[in-house]
PDB file of C-alpha atoms in Angstrom:
ATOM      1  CA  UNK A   1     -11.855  12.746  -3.229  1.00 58.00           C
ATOM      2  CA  UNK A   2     -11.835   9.101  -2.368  1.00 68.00           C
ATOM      3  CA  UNK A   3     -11.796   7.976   1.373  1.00 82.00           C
ATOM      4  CA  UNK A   4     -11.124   4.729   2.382  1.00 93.00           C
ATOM      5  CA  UNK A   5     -12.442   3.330   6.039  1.00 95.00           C
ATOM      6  CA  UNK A   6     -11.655   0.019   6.957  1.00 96.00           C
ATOM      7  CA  UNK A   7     -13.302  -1.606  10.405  1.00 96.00           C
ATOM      8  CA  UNK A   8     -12.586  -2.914  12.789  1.00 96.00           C
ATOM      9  CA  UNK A   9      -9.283  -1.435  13.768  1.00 95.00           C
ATOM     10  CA  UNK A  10      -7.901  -4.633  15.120  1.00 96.00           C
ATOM     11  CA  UNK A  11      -9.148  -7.761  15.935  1.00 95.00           C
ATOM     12  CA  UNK A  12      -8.384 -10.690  18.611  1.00 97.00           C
ATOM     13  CA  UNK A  13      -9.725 -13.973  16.765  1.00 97.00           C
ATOM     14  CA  UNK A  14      -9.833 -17.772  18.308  1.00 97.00           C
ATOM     15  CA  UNK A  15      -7.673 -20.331  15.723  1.00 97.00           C
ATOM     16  CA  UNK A  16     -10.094 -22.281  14.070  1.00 97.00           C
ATOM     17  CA  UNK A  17     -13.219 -19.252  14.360  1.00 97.00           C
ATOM     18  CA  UNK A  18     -14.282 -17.618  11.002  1.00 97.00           C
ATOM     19  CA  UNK A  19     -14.155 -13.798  11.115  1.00 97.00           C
ATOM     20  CA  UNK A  20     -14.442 -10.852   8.661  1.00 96.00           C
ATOM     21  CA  UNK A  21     -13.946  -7.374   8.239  1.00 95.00           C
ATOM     22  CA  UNK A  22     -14.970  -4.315   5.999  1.00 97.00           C
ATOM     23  CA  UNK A  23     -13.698  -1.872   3.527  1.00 97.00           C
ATOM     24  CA  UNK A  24     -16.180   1.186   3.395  1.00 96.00           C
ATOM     25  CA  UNK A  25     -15.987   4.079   0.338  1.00 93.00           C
ATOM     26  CA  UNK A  26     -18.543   6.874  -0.207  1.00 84.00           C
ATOM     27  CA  UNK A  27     -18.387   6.642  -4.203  1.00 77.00           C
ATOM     28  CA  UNK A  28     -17.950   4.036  -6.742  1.00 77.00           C
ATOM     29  CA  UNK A  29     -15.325   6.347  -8.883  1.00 83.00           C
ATOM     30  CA  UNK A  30     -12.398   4.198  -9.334  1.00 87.00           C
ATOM     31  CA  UNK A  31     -11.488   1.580 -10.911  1.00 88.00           C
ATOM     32  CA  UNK A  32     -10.471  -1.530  -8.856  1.00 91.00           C
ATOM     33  CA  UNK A  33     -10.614  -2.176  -5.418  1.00 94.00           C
ATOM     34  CA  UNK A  34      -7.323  -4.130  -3.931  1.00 94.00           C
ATOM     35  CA  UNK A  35      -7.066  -6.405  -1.189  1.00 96.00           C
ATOM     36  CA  UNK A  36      -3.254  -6.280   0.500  1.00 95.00           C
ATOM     37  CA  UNK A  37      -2.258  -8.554   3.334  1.00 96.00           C
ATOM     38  CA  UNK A  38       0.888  -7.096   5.173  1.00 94.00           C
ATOM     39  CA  UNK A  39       2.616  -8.807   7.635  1.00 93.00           C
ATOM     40  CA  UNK A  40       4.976  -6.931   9.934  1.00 87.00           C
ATOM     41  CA  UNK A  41       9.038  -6.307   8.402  1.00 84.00           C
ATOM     42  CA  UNK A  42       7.569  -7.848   4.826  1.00 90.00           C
ATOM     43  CA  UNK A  43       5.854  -6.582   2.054  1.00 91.00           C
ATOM     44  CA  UNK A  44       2.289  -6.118   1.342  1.00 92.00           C
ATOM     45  CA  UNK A  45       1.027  -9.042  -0.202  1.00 92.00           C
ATOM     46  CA  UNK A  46      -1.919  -8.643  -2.817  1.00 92.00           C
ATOM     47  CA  UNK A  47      -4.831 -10.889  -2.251  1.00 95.00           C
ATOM     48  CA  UNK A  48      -7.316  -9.861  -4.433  1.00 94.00           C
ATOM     49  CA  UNK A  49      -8.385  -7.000  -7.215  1.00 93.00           C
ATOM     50  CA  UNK A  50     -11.934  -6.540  -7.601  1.00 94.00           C
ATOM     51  CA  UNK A  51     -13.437  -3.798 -10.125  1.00 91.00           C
ATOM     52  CA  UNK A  52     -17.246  -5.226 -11.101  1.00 91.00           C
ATOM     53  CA  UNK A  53     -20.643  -4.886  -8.651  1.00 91.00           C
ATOM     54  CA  UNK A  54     -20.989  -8.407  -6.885  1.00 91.00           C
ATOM     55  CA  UNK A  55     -17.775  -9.287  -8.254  1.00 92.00           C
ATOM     56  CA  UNK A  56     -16.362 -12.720  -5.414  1.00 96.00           C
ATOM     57  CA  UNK A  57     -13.093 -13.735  -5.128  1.00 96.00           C
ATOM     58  CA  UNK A  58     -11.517 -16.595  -3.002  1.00 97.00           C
ATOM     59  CA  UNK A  59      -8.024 -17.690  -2.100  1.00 94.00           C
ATOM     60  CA  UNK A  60      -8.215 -21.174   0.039  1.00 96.00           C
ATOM     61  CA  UNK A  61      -9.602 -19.862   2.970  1.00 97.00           C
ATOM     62  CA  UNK A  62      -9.993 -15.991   2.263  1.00 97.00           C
ATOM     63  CA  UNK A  63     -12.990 -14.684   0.169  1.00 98.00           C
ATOM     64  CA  UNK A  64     -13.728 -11.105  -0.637  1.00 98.00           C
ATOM     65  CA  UNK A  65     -16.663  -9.639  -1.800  1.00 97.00           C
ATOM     66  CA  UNK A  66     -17.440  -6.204  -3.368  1.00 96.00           C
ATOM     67  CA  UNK A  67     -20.355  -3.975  -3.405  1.00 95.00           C
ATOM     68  CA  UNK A  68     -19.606  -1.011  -5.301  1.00 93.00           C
ATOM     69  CA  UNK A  69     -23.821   0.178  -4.734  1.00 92.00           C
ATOM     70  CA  UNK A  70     -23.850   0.307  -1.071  1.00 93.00           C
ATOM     71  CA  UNK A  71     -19.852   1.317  -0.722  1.00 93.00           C
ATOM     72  CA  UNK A  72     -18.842  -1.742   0.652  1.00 95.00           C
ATOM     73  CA  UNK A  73     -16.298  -4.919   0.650  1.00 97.00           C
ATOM     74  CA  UNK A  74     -16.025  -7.267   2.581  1.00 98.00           C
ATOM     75  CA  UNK A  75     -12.687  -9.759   3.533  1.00 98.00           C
ATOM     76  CA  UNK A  76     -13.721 -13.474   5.268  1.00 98.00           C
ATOM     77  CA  UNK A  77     -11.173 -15.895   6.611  1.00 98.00           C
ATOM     78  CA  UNK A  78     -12.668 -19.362   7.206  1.00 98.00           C
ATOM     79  CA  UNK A  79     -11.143 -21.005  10.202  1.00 97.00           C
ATOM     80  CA  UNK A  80      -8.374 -18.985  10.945  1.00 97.00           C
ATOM     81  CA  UNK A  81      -4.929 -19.892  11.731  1.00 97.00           C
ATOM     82  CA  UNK A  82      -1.620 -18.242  13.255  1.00 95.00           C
ATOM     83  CA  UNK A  83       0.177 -17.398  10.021  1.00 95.00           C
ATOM     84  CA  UNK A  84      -3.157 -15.190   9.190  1.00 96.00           C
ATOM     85  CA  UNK A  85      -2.059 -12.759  11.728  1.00 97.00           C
ATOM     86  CA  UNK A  86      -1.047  -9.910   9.709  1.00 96.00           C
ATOM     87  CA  UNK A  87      -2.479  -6.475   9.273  1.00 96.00           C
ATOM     88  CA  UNK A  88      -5.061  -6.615   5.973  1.00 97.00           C
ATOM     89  CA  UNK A  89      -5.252  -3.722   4.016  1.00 96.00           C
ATOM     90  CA  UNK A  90      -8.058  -2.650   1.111  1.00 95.00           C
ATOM     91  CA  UNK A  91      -6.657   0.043  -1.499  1.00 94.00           C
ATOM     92  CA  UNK A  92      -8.663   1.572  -3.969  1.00 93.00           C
ATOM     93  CA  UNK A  93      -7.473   2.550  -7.336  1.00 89.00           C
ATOM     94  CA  UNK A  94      -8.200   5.214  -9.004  1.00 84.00           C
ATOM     95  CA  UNK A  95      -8.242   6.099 -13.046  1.00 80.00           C
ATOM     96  CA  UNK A  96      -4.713   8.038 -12.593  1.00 77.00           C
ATOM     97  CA  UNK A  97      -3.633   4.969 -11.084  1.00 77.00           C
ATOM     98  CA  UNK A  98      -3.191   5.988  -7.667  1.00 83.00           C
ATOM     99  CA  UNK A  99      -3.660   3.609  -4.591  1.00 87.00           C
ATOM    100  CA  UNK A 100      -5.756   5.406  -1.839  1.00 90.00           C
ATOM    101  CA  UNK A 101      -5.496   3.237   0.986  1.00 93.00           C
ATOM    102  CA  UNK A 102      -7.273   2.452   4.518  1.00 94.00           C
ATOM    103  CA  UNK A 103      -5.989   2.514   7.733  1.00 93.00           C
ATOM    104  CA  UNK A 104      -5.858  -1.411   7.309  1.00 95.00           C
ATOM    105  CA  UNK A 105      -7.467  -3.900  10.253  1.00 97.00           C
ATOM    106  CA  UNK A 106      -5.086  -6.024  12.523  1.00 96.00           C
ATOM    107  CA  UNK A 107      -5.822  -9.413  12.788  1.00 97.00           C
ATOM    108  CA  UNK A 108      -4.728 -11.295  15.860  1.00 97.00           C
ATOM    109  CA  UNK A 109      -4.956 -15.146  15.764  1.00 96.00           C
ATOM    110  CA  UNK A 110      -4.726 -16.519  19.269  1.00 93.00           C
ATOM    111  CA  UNK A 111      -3.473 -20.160  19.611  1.00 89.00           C
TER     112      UNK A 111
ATOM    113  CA  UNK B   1      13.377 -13.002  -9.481  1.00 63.00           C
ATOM    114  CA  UNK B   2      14.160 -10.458  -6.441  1.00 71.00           C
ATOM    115  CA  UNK B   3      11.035  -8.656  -6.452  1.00 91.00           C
ATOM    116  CA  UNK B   4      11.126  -5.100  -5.467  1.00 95.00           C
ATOM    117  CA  UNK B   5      14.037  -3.886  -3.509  1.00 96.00           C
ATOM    118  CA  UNK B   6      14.325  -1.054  -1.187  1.00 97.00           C
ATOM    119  CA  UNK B   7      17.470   0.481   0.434  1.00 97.00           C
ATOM    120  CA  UNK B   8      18.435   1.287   3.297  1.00 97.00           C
ATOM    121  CA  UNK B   9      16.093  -0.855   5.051  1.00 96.00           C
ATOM    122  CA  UNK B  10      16.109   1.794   8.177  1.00 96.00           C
ATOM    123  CA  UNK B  11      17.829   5.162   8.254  1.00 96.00           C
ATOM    124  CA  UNK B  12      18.260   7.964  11.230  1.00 98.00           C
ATOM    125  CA  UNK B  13      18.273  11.560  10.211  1.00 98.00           C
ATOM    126  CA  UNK B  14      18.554  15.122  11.696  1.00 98.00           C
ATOM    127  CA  UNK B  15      16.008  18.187  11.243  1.00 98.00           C
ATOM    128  CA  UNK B  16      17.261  19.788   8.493  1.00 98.00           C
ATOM    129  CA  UNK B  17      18.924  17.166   6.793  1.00 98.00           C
ATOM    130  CA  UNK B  18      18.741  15.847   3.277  1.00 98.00           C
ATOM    131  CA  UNK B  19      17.735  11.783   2.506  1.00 98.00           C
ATOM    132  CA  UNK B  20      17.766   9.849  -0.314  1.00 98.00           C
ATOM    133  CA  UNK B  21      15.780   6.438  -0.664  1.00 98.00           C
ATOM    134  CA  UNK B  22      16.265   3.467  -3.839  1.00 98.00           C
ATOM    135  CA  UNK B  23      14.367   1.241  -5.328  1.00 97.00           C
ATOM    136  CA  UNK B  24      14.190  -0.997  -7.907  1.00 97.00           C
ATOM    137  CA  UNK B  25      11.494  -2.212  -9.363  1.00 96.00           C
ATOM    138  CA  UNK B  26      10.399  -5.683 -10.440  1.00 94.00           C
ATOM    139  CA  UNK B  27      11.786  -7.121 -13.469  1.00 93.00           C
ATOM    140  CA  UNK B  28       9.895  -6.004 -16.202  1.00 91.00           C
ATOM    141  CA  UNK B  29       8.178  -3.355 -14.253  1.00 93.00           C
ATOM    142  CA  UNK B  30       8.567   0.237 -15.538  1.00 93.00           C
ATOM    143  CA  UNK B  31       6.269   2.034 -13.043  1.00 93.00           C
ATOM    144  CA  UNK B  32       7.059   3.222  -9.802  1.00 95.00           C
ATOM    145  CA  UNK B  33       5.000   4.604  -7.186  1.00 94.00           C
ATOM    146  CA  UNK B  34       6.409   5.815  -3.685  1.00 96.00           C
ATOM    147  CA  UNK B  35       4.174   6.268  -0.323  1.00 95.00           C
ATOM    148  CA  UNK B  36       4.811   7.110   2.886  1.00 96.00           C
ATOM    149  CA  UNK B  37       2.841   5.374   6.188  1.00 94.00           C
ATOM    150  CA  UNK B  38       3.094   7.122   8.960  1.00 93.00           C
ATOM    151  CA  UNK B  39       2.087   5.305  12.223  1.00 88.00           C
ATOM    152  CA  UNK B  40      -1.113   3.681  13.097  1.00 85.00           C
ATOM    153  CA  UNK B  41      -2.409   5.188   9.438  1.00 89.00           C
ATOM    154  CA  UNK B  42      -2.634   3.707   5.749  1.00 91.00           C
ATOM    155  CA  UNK B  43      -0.282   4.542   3.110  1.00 92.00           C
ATOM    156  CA  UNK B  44      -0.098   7.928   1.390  1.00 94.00           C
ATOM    157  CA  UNK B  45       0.787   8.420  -2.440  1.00 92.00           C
ATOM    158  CA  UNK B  46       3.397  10.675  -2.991  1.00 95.00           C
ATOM    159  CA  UNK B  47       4.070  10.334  -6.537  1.00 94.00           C
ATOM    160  CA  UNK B  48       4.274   7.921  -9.719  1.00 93.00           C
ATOM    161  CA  UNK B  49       7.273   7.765 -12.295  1.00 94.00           C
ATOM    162  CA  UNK B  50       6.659   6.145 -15.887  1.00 93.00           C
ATOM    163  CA  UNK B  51       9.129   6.981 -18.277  1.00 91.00           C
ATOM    164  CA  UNK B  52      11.667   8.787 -16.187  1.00 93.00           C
ATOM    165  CA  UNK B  53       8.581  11.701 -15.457  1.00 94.00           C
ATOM    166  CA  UNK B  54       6.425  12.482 -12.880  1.00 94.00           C
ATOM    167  CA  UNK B  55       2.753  10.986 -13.968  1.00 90.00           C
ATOM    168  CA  UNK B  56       0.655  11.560 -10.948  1.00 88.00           C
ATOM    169  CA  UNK B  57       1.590  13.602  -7.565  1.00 92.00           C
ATOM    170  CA  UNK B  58      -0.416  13.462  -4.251  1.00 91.00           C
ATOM    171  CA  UNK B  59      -0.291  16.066  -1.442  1.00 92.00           C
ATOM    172  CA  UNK B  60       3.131  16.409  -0.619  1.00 96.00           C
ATOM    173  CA  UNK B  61       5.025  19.310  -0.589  1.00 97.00           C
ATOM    174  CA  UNK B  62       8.132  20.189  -2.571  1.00 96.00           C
ATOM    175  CA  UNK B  63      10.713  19.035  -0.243  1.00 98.00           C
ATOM    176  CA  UNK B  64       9.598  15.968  -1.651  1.00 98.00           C
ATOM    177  CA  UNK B  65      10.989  14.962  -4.972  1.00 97.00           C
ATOM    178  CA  UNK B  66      12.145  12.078  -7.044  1.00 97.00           C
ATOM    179  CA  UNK B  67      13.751  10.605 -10.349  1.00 97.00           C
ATOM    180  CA  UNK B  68      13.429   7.366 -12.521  1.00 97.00           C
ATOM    181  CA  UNK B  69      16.473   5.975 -14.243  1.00 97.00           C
ATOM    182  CA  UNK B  70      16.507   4.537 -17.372  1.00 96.00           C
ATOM    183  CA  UNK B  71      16.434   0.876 -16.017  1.00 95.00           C
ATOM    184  CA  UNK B  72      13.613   2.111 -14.282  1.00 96.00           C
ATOM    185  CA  UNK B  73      14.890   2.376 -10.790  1.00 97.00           C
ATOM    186  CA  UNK B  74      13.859   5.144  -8.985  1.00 98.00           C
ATOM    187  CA  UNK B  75      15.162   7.864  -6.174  1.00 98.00           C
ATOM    188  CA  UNK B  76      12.671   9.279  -3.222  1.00 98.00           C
ATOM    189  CA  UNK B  77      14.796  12.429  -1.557  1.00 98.00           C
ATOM    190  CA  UNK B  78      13.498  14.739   0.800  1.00 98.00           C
ATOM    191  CA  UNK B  79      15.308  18.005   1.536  1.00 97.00           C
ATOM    192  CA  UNK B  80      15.208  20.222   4.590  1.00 98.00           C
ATOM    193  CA  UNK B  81      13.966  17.053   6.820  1.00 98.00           C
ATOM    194  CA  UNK B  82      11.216  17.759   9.611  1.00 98.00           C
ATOM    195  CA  UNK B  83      10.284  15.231  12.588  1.00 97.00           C
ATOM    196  CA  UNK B  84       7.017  14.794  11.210  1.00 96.00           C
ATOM    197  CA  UNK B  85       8.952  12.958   8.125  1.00 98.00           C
ATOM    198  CA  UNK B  86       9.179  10.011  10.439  1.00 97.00           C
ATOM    199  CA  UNK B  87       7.803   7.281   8.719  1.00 97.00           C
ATOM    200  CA  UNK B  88       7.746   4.067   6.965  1.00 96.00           C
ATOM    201  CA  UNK B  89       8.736   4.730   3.121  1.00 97.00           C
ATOM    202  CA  UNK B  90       7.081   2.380   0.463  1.00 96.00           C
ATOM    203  CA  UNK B  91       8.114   1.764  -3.139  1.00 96.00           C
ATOM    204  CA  UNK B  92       5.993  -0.421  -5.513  1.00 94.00           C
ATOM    205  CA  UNK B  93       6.281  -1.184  -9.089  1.00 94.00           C
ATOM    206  CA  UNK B  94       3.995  -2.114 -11.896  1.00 90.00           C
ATOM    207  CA  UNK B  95       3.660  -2.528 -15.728  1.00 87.00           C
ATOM    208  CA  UNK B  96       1.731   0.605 -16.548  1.00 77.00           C
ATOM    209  CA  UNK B  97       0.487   1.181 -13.229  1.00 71.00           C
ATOM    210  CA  UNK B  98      -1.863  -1.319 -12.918  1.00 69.00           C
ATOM    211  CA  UNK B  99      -1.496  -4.172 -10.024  1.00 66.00           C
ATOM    212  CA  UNK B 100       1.387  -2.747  -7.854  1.00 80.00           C
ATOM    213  CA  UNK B 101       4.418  -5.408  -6.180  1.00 91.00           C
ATOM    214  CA  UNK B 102       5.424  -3.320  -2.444  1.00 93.00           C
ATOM    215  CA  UNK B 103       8.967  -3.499  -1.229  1.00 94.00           C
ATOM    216  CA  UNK B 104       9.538  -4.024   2.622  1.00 94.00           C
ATOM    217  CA  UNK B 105       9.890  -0.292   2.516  1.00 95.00           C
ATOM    218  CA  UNK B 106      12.669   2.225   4.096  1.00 97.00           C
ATOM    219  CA  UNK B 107      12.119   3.041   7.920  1.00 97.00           C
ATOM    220  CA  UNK B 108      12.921   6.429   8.311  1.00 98.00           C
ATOM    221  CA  UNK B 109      13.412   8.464  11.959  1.00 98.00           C
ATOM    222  CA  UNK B 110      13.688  12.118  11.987  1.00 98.00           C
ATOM    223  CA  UNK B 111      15.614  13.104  15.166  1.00 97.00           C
TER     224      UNK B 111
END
């Protein structure tokens, strides 16, 4: 069974500072790993979809990296700003299709 | 393009009682998927349609069932309603089940 830890839980960032965050998983059985930005009374907005060992992907200031041998990805925002307050969510999907999902990490720009 | 709708947007039941939740997918979509976040915790999968049939089911019990319409619109209803229900409702669509589209969701409170 796939479990899905994300860390840290929240997170109080300075506008302007860099930060990142992690998406942990014991196995590398599935078959992408999503990146979901959900902001509160929207919908969760997908980022990225990563499914290859070292695979990068960037989105202006947001990069994610995966690391499917040590159970690992990793989301970066490069000089963060207000409207990246939102709670960020990694998903990963397995071969039925299913999204198992983290507990997500709550990012807090302060002005 | 409206994306994927949800309705209602918040809804107030009693133990006991029966719900129903919509959705309609994305044009062009024919897959839906339905999870439920509870507070503080990532979403759960409670089942996929594809073709008007359950594809894939997660831990839920039976109280929990749904349908898929022809136009590929879907209903989430829950029978014999417990407070533990409460919860945040999410529909999301896909071609095939690959790279989902989230509606705002349904806010459900179990009183």
């Amino acid at each position: 069974i796939l479990n899905v830890e994300q860390s840290p839980q929240s997170l109080h960032v300075q506008e302007g500072d860099s930060t990142n965050f992690t998406c942990s998983f014991p196995s590398s059985n599935f078959y992408a790993l999503h990146w979901y930005r959900w902001e509160t009374a929207k919908s969760p907005e997908a980022l990225f979809v990563m499914t290859l060992n070292g695979d990068e992907k960037k989105k202006g200031r947001i990069s994610a990296t995966l690391n499917t041998k040590e159970g690992y990805s990793y989301l970066y925002i490069k000089g963060s700003q207000p409207e990246d307050s939102a709670t960020y969510l990694c998903a990963l999907r397995d071969s039925n299709y299913q999204l198992i999902w983290g507990a997500g990490t709550k990012l807090i720009i302060k002005p | 393009d409206a994306g994927v709708t949800q309705s209602p947007t918040h809804l107030i039941k009693t133990r006991g009682q029966q719900v129903t939740l919509r959705c309609s997918p994305k044009s062009g979509h024919d897959t839906v998927s339905w999870y439920q976040q509870a507070l503080g915790q990532g979403p759960q999968f409670i089942f996929q349609y594809y073709e008007e049939e359950e594809r894939q089911r997660g831990n839920f019990p039976d109280r929990f069932s749904g349908h898929q319409f022809p136009n590929y619109s879907s209903e989430l209803n829950v029978n014999a309603l417990l407070l533990g229900d409460s919860a945040l409702y999410l529909c999301a669509s896909s071609l095939g089940g690959a790279d989902a589209f989230f509606g705002q969701g349904t806010r459900l409170t179990v009183v």
